[in-house]
mmCIF file of C-alpha atoms in Angstrom:
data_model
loop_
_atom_site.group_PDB
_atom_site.id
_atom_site.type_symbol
_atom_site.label_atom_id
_atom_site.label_comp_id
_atom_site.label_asym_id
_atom_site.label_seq_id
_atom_site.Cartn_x
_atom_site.Cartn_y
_atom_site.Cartn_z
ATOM 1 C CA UNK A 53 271.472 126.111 110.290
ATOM 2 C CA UNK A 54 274.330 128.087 107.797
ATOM 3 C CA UNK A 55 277.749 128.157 108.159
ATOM 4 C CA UNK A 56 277.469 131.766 109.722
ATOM 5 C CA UNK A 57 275.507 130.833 112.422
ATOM 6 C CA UNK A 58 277.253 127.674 113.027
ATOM 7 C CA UNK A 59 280.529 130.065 113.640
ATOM 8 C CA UNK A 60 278.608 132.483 115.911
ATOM 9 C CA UNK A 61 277.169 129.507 117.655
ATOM 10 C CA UNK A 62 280.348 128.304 118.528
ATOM 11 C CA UNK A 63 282.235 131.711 119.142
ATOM 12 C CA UNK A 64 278.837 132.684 121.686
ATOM 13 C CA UNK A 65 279.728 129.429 123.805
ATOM 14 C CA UNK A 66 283.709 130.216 123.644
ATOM 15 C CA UNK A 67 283.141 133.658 124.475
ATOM 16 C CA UNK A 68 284.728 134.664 120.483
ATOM 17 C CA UNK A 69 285.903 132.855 117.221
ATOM 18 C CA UNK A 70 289.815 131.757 118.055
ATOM 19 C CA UNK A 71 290.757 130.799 114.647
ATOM 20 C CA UNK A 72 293.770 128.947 116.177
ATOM 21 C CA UNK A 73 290.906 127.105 118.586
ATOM 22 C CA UNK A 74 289.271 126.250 115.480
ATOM 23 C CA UNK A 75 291.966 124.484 113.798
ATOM 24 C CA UNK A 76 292.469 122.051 116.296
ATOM 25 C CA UNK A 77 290.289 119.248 117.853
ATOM 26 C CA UNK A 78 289.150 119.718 121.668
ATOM 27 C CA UNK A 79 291.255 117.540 124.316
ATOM 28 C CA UNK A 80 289.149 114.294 124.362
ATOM 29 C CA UNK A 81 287.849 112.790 127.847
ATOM 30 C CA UNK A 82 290.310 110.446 129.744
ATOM 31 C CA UNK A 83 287.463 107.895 130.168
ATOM 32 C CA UNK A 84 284.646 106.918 128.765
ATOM 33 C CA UNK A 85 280.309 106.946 128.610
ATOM 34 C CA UNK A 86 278.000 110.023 128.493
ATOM 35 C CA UNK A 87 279.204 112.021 131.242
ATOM 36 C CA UNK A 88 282.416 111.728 129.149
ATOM 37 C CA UNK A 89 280.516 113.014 125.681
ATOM 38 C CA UNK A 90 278.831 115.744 127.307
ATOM 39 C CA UNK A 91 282.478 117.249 128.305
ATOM 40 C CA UNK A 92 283.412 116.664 124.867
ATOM 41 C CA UNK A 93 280.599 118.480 123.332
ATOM 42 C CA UNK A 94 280.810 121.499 125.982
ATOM 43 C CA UNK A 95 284.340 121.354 124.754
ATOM 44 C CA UNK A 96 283.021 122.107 121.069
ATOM 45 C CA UNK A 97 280.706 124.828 122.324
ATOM 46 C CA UNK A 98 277.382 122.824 122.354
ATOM 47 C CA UNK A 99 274.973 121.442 125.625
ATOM 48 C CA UNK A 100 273.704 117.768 124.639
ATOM 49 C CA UNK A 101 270.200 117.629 123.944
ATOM 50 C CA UNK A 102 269.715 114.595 121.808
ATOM 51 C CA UNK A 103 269.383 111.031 123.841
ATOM 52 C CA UNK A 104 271.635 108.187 123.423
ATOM 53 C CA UNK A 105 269.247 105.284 123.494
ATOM 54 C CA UNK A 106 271.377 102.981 120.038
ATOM 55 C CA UNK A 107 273.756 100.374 120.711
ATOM 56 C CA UNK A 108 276.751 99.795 118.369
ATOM 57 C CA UNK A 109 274.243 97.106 117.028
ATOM 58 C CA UNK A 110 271.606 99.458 115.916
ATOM 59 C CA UNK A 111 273.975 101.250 114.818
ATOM 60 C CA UNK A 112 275.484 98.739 112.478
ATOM 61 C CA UNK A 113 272.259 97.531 110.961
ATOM 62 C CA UNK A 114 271.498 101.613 110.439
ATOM 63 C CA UNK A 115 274.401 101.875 108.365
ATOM 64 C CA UNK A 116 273.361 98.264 106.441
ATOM 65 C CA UNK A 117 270.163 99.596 105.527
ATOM 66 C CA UNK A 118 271.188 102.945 104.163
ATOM 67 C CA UNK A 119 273.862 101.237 102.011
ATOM 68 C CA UNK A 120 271.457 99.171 100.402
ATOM 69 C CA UNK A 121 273.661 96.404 99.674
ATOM 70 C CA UNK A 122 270.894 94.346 98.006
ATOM 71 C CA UNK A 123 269.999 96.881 95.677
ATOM 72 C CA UNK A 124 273.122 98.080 94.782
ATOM 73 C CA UNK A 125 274.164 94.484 93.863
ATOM 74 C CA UNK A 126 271.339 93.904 91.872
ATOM 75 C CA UNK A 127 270.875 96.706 90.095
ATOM 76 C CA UNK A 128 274.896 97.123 88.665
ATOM 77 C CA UNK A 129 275.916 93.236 89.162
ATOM 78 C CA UNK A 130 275.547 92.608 84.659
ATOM 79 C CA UNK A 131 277.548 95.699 84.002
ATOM 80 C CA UNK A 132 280.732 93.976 85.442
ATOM 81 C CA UNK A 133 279.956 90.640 84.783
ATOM 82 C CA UNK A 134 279.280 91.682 81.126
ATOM 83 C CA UNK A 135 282.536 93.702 80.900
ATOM 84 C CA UNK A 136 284.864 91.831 82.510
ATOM 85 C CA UNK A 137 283.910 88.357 84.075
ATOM 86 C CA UNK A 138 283.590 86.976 87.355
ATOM 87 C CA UNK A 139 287.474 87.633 88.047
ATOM 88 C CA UNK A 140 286.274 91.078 87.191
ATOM 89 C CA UNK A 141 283.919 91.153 89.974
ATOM 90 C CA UNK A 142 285.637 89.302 92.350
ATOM 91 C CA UNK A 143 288.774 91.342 92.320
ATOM 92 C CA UNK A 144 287.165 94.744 91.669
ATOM 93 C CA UNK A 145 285.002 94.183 94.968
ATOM 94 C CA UNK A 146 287.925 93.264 96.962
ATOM 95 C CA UNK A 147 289.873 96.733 95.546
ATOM 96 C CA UNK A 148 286.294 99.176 96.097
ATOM 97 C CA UNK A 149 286.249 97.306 99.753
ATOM 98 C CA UNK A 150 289.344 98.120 100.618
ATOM 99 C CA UNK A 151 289.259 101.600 99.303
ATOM 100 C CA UNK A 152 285.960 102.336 101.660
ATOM 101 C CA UNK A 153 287.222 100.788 104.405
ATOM 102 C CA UNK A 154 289.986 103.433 104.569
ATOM 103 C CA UNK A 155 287.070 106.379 103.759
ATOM 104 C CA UNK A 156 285.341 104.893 106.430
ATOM 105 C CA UNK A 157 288.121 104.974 109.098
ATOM 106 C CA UNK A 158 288.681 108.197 108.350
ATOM 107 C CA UNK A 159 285.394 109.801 108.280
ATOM 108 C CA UNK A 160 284.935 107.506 111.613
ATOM 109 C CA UNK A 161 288.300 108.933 113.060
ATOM 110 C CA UNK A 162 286.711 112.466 112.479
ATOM 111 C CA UNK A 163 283.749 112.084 113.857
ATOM 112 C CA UNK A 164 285.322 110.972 116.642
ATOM 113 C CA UNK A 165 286.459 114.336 117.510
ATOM 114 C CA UNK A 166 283.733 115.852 116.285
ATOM 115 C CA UNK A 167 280.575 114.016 117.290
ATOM 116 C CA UNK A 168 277.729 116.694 116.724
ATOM 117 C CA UNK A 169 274.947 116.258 114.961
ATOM 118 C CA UNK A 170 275.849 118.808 112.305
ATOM 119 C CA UNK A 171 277.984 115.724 110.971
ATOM 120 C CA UNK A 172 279.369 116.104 107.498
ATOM 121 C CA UNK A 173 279.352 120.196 107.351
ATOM 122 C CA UNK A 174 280.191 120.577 110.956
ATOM 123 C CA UNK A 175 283.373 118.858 110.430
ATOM 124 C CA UNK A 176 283.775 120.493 106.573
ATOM 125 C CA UNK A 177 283.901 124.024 108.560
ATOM 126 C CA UNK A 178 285.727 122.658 111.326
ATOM 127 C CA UNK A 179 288.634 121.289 108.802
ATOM 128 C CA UNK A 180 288.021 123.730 106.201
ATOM 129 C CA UNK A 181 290.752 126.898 106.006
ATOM 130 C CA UNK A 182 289.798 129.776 107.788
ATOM 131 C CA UNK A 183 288.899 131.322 104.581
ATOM 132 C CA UNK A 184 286.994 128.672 103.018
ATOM 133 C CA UNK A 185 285.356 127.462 106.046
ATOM 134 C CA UNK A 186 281.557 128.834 105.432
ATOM 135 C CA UNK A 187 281.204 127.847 101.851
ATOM 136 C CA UNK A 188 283.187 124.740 102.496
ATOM 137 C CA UNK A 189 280.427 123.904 104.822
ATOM 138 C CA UNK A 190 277.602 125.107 103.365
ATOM 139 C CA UNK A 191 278.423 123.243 99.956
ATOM 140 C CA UNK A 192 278.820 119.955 101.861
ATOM 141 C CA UNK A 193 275.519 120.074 104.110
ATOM 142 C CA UNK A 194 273.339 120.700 100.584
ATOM 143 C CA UNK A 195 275.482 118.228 99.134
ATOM 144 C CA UNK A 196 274.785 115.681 101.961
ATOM 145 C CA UNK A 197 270.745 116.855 101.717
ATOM 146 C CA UNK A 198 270.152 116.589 97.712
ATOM 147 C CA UNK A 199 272.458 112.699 97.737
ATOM 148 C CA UNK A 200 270.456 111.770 100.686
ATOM 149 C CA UNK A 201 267.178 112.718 98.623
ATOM 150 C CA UNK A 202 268.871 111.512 95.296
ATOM 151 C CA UNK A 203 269.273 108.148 96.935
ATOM 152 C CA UNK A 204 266.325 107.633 98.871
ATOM 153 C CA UNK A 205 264.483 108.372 95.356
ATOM 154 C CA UNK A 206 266.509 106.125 93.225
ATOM 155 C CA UNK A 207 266.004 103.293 95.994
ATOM 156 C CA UNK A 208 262.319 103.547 95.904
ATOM 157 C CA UNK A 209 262.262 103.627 92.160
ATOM 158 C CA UNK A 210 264.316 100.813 91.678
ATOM 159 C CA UNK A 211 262.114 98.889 94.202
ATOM 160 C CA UNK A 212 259.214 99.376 92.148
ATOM 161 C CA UNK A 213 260.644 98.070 89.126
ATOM 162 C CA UNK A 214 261.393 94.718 91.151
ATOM 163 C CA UNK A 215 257.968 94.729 92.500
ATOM 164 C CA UNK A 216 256.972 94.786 89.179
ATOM 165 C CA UNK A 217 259.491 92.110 87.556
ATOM 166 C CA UNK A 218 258.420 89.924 90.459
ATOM 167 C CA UNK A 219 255.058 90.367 89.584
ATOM 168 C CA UNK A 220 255.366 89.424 85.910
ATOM 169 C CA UNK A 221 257.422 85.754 86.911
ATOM 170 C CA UNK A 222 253.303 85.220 86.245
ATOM 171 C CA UNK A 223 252.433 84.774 82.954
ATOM 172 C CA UNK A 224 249.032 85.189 81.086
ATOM 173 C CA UNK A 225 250.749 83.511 78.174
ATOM 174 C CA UNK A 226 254.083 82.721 77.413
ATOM 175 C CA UNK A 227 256.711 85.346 77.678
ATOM 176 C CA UNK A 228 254.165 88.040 78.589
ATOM 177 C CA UNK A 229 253.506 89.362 82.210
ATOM 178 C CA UNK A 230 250.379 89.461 83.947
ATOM 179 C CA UNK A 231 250.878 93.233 84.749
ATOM 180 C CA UNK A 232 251.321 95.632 82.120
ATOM 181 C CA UNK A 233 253.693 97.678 83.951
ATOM 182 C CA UNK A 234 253.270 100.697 82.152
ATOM 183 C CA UNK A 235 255.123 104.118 82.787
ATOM 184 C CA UNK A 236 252.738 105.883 84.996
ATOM 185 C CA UNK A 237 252.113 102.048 86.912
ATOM 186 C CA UNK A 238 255.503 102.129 87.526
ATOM 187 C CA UNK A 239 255.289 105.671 88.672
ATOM 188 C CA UNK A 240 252.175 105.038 90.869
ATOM 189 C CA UNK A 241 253.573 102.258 92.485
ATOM 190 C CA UNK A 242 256.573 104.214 93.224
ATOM 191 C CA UNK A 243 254.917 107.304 94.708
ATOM 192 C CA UNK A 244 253.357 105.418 96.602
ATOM 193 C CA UNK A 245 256.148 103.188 97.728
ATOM 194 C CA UNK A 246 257.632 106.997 98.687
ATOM 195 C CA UNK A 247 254.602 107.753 100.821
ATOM 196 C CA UNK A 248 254.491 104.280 102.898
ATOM 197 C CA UNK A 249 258.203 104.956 103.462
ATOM 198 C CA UNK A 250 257.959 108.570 105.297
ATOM 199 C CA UNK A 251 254.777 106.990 106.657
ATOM 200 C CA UNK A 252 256.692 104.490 108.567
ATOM 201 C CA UNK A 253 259.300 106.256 109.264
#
């Protein structure tokens, strides 16, 4: 859905577009559960469709998986450790951390207020000026689909390559690998690595 018909979706439920509406969050529910969301989403315009069936728990591991941790370590752990040391990694971990802990309070504060599933370009065009609201939005939902993509890739890619290293701890004779582990092997394994994925999922 576009930025234009994200505005006319909202201005159909509140009867027009009040700019001055716009700019500021709904009045949040006194109490809490899903009596209490479903105000606040009839608040933003919207009737709740989707079903609430994750725990914080599920929740939590969700956002473990889809940061990869493992991968991320192992795939950039030499370039610090190379550059700078372990005091280099140590210390440069602690600064990143705290630095996305405060993105993360933020973007958690936001969602807060605005908990649609629109997410990230719901709450670009919500915060957005007036004036910049649709492309604001409509920048930041492709944005959000080609790094989700872009990720998702580069995760499965890299996973073949340490299916492959793991592979080649066997030796046919020393220092060389019992799998070739040509280009388009590599490139096989990871298409189909791709297609187990979106089969699972």
């Amino acid at each position: 859905m576009g930025a234009p018909d994200l505005e006319h979706r909202v201005g159909s439920k509140l009867g027009h577009v009040d700019s001055h509406k716009l700019d500021h969050a709904p009045p949040r529910p006194s109490t809490t559960g899903d009596v209490d969301a479903d105000q606040l989403l009839e608040n933003l315009g919207y009737k709740s469709e989707l079903v609430r069936s994750r725990s914080t728990l599920h929740v939590a591991f969700m956002s473990f998986v889809l940061a990869a941790i493992p991968y991320g370590l192992a795939t950039t752990f030499s370039y610090p450790l190379v550059g700078g040391g372990p005091v280099d990694i140590i210390w440069g971990w602690l600064l990143v951390s705290a630095i996305v802990l405060c993105i993360a309070a933020s973007l958690g504060e936001i969602t807060s207020v605005y908990p649609t599933a629109g997410g990230v370009y719901y709450q670009a065009f919500m915060l957005a000026p007036p004036r910049y609201r649709r492309i604001a939005s409509w920048v930041c939902g492709w944005l959000y689909v080609v790094g989700n993509l872009t990720i998702t890739l580069a995760v499965n890619f890299g996973t073949s390559l340490f299916l492959v290293s793991c592979i080649n701890v066997f030796e046919k004779e020393p220092g060389v690998g019992v799998f070739e582990g040509s280009s388009y092997q590599v490139f096989l394994i990871f298409i189909g690595l791709t297609i187990l994925c979106n089969a699972v999922i």
